[in-house]
PDB file of C-alpha atoms in Angstrom:
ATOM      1  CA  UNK A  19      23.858  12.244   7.730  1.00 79.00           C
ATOM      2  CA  UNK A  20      22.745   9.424   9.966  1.00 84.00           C
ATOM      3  CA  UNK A  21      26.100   9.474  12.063  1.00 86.00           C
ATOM      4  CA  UNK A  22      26.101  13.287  12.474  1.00 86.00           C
ATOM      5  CA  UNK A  23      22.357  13.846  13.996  1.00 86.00           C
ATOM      6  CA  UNK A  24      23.598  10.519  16.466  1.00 84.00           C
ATOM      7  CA  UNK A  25      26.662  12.450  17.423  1.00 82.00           C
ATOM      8  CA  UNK A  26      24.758  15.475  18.407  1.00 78.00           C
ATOM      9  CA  UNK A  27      21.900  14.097  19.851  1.00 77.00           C
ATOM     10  CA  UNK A  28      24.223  12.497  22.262  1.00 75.00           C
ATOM     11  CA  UNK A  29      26.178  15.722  22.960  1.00 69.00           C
ATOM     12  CA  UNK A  30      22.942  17.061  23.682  1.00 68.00           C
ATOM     13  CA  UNK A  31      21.549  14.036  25.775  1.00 70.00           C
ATOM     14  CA  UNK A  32      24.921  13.894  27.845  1.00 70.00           C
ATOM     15  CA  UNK A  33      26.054  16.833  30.835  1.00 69.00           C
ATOM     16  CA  UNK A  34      27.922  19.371  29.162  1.00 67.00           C
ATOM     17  CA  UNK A  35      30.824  17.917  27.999  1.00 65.00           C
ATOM     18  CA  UNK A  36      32.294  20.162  24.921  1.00 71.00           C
ATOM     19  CA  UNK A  37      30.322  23.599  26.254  1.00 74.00           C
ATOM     20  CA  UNK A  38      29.693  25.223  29.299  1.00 72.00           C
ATOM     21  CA  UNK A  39      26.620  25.787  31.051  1.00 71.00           C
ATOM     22  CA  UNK A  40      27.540  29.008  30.614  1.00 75.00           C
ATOM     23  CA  UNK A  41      27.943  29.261  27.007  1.00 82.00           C
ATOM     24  CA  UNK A  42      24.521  26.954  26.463  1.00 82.00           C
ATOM     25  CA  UNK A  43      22.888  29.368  28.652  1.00 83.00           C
ATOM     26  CA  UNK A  44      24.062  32.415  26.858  1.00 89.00           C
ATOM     27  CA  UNK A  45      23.418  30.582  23.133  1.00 91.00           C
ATOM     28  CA  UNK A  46      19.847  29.613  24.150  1.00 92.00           C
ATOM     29  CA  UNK A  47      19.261  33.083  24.948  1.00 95.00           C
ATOM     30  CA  UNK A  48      20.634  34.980  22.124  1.00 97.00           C
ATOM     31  CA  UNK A  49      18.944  31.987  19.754  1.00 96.00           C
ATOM     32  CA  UNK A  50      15.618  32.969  21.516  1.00 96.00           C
ATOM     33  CA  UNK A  51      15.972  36.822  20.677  1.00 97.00           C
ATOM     34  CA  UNK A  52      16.441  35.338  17.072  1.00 97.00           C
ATOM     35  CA  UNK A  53      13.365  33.634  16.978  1.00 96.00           C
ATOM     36  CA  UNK A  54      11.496  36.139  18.896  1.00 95.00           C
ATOM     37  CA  UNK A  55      12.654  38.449  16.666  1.00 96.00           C
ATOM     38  CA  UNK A  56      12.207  36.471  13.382  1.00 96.00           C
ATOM     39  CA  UNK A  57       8.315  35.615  14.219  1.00 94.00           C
ATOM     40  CA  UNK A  58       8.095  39.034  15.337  1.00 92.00           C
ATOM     41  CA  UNK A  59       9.088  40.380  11.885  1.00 94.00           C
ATOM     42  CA  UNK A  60       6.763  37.873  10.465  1.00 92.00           C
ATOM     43  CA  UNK A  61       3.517  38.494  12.315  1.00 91.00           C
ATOM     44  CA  UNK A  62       4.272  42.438  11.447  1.00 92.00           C
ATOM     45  CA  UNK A  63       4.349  41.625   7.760  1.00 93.00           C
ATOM     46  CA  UNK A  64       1.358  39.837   7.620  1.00 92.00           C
ATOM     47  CA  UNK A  65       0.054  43.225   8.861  1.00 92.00           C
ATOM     48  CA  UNK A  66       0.765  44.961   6.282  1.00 94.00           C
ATOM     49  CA  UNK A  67      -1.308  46.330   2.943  1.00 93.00           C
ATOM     50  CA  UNK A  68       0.873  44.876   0.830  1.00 94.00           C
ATOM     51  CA  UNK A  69       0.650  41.458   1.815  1.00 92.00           C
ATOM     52  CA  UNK A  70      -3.533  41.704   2.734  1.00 90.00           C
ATOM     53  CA  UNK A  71      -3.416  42.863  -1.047  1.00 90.00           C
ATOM     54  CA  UNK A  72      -1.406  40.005  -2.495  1.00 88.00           C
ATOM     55  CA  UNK A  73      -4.479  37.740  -2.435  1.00 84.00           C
ATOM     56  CA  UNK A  74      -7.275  39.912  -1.780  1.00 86.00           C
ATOM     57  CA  UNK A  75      -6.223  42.738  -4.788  1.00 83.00           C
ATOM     58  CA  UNK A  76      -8.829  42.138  -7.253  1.00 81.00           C
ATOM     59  CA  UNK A  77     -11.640  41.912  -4.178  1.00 84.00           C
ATOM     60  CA  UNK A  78     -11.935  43.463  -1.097  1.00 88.00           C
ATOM     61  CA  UNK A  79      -8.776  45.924  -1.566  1.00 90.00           C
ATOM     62  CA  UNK A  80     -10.061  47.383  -4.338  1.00 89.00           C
ATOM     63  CA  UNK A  81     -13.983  47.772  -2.558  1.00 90.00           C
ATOM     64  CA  UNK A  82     -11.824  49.748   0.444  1.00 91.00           C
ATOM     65  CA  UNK A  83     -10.160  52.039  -2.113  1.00 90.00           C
ATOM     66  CA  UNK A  84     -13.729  54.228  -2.359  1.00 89.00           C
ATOM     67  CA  UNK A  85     -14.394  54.369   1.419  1.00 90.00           C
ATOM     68  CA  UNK A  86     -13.465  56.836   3.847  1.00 88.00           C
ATOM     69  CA  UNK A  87     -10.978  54.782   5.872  1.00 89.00           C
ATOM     70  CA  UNK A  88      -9.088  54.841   2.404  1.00 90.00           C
ATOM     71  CA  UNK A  89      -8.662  58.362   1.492  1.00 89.00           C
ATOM     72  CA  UNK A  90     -10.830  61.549   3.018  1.00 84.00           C
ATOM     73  CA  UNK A  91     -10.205  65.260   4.413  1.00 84.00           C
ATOM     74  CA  UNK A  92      -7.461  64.421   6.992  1.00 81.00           C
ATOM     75  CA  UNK A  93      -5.365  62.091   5.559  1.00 87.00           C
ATOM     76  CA  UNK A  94      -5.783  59.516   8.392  1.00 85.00           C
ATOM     77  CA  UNK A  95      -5.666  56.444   6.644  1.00 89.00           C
ATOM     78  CA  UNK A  96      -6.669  52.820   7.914  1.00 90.00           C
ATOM     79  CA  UNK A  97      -5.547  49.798   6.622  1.00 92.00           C
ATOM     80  CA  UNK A  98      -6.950  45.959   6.159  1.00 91.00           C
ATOM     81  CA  UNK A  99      -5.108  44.841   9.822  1.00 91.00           C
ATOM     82  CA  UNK A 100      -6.333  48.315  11.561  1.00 91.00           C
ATOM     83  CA  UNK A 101      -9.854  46.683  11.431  1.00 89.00           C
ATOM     84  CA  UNK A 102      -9.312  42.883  11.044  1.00 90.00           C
ATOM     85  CA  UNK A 103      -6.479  42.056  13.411  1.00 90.00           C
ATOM     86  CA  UNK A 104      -6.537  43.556  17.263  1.00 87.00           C
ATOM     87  CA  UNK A 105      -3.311  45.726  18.195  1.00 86.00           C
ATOM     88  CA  UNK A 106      -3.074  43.765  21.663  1.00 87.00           C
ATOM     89  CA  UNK A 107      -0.733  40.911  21.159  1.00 88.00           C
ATOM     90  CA  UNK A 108      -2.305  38.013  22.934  1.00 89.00           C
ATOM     91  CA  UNK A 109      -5.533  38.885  20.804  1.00 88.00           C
ATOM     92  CA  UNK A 110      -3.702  39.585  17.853  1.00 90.00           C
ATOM     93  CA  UNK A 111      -1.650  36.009  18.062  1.00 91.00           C
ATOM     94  CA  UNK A 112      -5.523  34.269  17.719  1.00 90.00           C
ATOM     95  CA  UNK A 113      -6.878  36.230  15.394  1.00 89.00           C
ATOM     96  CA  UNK A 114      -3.222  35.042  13.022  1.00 90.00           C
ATOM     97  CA  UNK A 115      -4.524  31.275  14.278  1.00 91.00           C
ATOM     98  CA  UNK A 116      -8.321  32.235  12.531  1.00 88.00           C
ATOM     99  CA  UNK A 117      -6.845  33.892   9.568  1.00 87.00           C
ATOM    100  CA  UNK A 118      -4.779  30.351   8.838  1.00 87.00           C
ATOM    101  CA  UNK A 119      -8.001  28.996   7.868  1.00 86.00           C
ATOM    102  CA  UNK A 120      -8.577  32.012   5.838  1.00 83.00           C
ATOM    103  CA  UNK A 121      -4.976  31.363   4.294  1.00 84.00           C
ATOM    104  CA  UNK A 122      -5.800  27.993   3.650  1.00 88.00           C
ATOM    105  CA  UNK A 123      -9.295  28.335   2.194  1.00 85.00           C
ATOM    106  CA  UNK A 124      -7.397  30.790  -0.346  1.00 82.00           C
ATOM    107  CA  UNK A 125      -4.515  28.486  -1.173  1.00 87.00           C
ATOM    108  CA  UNK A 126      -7.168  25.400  -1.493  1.00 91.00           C
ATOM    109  CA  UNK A 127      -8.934  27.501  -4.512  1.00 87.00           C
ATOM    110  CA  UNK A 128     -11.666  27.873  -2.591  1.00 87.00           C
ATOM    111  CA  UNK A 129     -11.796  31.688  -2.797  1.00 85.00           C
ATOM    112  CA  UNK A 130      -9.452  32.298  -5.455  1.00 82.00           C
ATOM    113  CA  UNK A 131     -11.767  33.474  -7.988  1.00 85.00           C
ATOM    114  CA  UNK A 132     -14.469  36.144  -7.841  1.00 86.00           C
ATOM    115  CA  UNK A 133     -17.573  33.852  -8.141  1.00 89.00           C
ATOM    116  CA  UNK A 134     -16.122  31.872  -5.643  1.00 90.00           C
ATOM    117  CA  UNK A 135     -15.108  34.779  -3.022  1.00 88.00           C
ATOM    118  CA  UNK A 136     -18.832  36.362  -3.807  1.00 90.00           C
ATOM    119  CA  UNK A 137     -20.292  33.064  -3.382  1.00 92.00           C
ATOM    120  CA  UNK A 138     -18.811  33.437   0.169  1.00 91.00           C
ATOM    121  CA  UNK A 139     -18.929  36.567   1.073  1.00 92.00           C
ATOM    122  CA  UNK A 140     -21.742  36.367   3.027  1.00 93.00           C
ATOM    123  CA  UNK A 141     -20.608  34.057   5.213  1.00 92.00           C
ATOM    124  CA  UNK A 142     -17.402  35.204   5.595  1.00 90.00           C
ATOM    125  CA  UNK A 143     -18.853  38.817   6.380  1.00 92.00           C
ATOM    126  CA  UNK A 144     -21.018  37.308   8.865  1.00 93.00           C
ATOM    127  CA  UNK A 145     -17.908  35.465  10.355  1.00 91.00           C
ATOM    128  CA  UNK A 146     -16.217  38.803  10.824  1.00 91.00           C
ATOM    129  CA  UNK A 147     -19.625  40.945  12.211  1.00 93.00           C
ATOM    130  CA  UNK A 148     -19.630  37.730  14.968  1.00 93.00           C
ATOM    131  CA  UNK A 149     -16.333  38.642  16.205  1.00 90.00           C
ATOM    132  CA  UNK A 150     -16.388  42.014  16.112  1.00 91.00           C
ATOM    133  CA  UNK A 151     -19.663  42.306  17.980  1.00 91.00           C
ATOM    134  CA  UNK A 152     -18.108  39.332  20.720  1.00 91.00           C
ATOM    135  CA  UNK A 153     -14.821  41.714  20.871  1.00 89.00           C
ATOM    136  CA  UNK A 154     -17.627  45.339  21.127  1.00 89.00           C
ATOM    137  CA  UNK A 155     -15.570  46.303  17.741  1.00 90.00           C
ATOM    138  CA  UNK A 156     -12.345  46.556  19.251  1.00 88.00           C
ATOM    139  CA  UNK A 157     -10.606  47.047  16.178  1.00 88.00           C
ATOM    140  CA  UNK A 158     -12.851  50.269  15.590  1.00 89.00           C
ATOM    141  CA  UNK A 159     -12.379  51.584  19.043  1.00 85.00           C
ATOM    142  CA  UNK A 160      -8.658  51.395  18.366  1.00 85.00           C
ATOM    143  CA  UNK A 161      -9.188  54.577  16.592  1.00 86.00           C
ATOM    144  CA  UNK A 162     -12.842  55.843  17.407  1.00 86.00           C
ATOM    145  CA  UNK A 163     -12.977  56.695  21.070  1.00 84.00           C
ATOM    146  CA  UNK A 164     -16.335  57.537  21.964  1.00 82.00           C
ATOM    147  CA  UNK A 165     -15.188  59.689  24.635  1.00 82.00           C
ATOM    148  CA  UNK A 166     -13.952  61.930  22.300  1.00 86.00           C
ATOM    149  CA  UNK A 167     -17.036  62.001  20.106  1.00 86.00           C
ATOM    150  CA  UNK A 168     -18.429  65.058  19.232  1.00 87.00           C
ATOM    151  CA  UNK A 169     -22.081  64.853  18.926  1.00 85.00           C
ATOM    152  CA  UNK A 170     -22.748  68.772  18.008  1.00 87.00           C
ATOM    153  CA  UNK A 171     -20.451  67.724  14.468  1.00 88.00           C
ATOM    154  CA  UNK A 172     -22.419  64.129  13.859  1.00 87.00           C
ATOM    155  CA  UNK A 173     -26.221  64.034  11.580  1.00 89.00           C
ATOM    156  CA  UNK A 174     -29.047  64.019  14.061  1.00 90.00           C
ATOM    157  CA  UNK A 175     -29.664  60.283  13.575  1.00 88.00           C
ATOM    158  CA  UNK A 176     -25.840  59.224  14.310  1.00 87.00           C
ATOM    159  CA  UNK A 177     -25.421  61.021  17.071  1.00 87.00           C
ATOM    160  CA  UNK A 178     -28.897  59.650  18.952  1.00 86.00           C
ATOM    161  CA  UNK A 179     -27.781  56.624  18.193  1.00 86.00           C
ATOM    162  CA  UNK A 180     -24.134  57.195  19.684  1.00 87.00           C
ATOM    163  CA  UNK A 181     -25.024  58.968  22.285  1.00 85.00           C
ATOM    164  CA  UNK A 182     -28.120  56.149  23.350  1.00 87.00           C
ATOM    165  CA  UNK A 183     -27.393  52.379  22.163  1.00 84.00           C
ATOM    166  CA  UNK A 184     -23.338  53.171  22.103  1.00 82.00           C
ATOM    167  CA  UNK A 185     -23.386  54.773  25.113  1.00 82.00           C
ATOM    168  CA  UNK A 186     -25.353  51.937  26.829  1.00 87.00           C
ATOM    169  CA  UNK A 187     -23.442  49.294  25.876  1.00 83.00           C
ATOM    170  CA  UNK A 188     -26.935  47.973  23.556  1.00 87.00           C
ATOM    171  CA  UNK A 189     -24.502  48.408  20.491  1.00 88.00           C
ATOM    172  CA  UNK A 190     -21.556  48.034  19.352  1.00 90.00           C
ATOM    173  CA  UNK A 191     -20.355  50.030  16.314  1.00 90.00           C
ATOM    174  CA  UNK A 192     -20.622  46.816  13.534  1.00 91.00           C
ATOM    175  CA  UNK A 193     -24.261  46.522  14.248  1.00 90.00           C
ATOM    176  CA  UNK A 194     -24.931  50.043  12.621  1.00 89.00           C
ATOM    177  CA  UNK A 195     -21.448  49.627  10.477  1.00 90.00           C
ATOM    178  CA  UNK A 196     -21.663  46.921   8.501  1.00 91.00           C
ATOM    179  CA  UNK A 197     -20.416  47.765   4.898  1.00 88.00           C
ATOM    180  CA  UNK A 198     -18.241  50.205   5.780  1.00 88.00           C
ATOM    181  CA  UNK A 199     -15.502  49.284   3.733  1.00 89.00           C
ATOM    182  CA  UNK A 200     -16.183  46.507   1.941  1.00 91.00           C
ATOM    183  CA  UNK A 201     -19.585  45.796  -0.338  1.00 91.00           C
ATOM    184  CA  UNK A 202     -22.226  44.120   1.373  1.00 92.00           C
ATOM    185  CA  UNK A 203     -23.154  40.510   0.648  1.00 91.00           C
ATOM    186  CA  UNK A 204     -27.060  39.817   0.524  1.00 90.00           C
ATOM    187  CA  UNK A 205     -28.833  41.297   3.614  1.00 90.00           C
ATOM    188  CA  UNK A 206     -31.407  39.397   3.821  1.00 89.00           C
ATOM    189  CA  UNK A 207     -32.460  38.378   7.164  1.00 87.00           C
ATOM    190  CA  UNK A 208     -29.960  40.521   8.611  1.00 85.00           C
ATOM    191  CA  UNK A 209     -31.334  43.223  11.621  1.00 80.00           C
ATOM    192  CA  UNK A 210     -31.408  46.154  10.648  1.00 76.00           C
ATOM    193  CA  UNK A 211     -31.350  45.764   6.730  1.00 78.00           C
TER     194      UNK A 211
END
């Protein structure tokens, strides 16, 4: 084993000797569309329900399946990465670096049970509202464009509030949204609760 990585560490080290530049050239490009396209494939199926509900089925998953992103009159449908991972890729590629931790946390035990995940829920719900009120709820926008809202359609108190604090920029949509789809932890101390 020894003798074969020293062989091909000097073929690499040396000018090209055995290939062309040509043929390098063209082999470190097509071996870079294989990456790009493995991790590629790989960050997409993180994205996905199934895999959000391979850890997170007896928690969270199931809390969504009541809620109006889940099932309602038009069939639009969100799922877990439509709200917890941001569609542009530079923001999506740090969010996957946060949600590591998240990984980890659940591989270490220290969520793997329902006492434990509700013994953390607050803080991991307060985690989330902090970055979706830094990003003004990005994720939500994704789908909710308030310049399509139609305030005539919303109850009295949601559209004053859209059409003031939204509008202004005083709000985002978490600070009114929190529990959406998901149960809330203890509110205590929390604005607004």
């Amino acid at each position: 084993m020894w003798n074969w990585i020293k062989k091909w560490w000097s073929v690499i080290r040396q000018p090209p000797k055995y290939f062309s530049l040509g043929f390098l050239t063209l082999g470190g490009f097509i071996a870079g569309i294989i990456f790009w396209g493995a991790f590629n494939t790989g960050m997409e199926l993180t994205n996905t329900e199934k895999f959000c509900a391979s850890c997170h089925q007896n928690d969270v998953y199931q809390e969504i399946q009541s809620t109006i992103h889940f099932t309602n009159r038009t069939g639009v449908r969100a799922i877990c990465s439509n709200c917890h991972v941001p569609h542009d890729w530079t923001d999506k590629m740090a969010r996957k670096m946060q949600a590591s931790k998240e990984v980890f946390a659940w591989l270490t035990g220290a969520i793997s049970t329902p006492e434990k995940f509700e013994a953390r829920r607050r803080e991991m719900a307060e985690r989330e509202w902090t970055r979706m009120k830094k990003n003004d709820s990005l994720e939500c926008r994704n789908c909710h464009e308030f310049v399509y809202m139609d305030f005539t359609r919303q109850s009295t108190r949601a559209s004053k509030q859209h059409s003031t604090a939204l509008a202004d920029g005083s709000k985002t949509c978490i600070d009114c949204h929190k529990g959406i789809a998901h149960h809330l932890p203890e509110m205590k101390g929390v604005e607004g609760f």
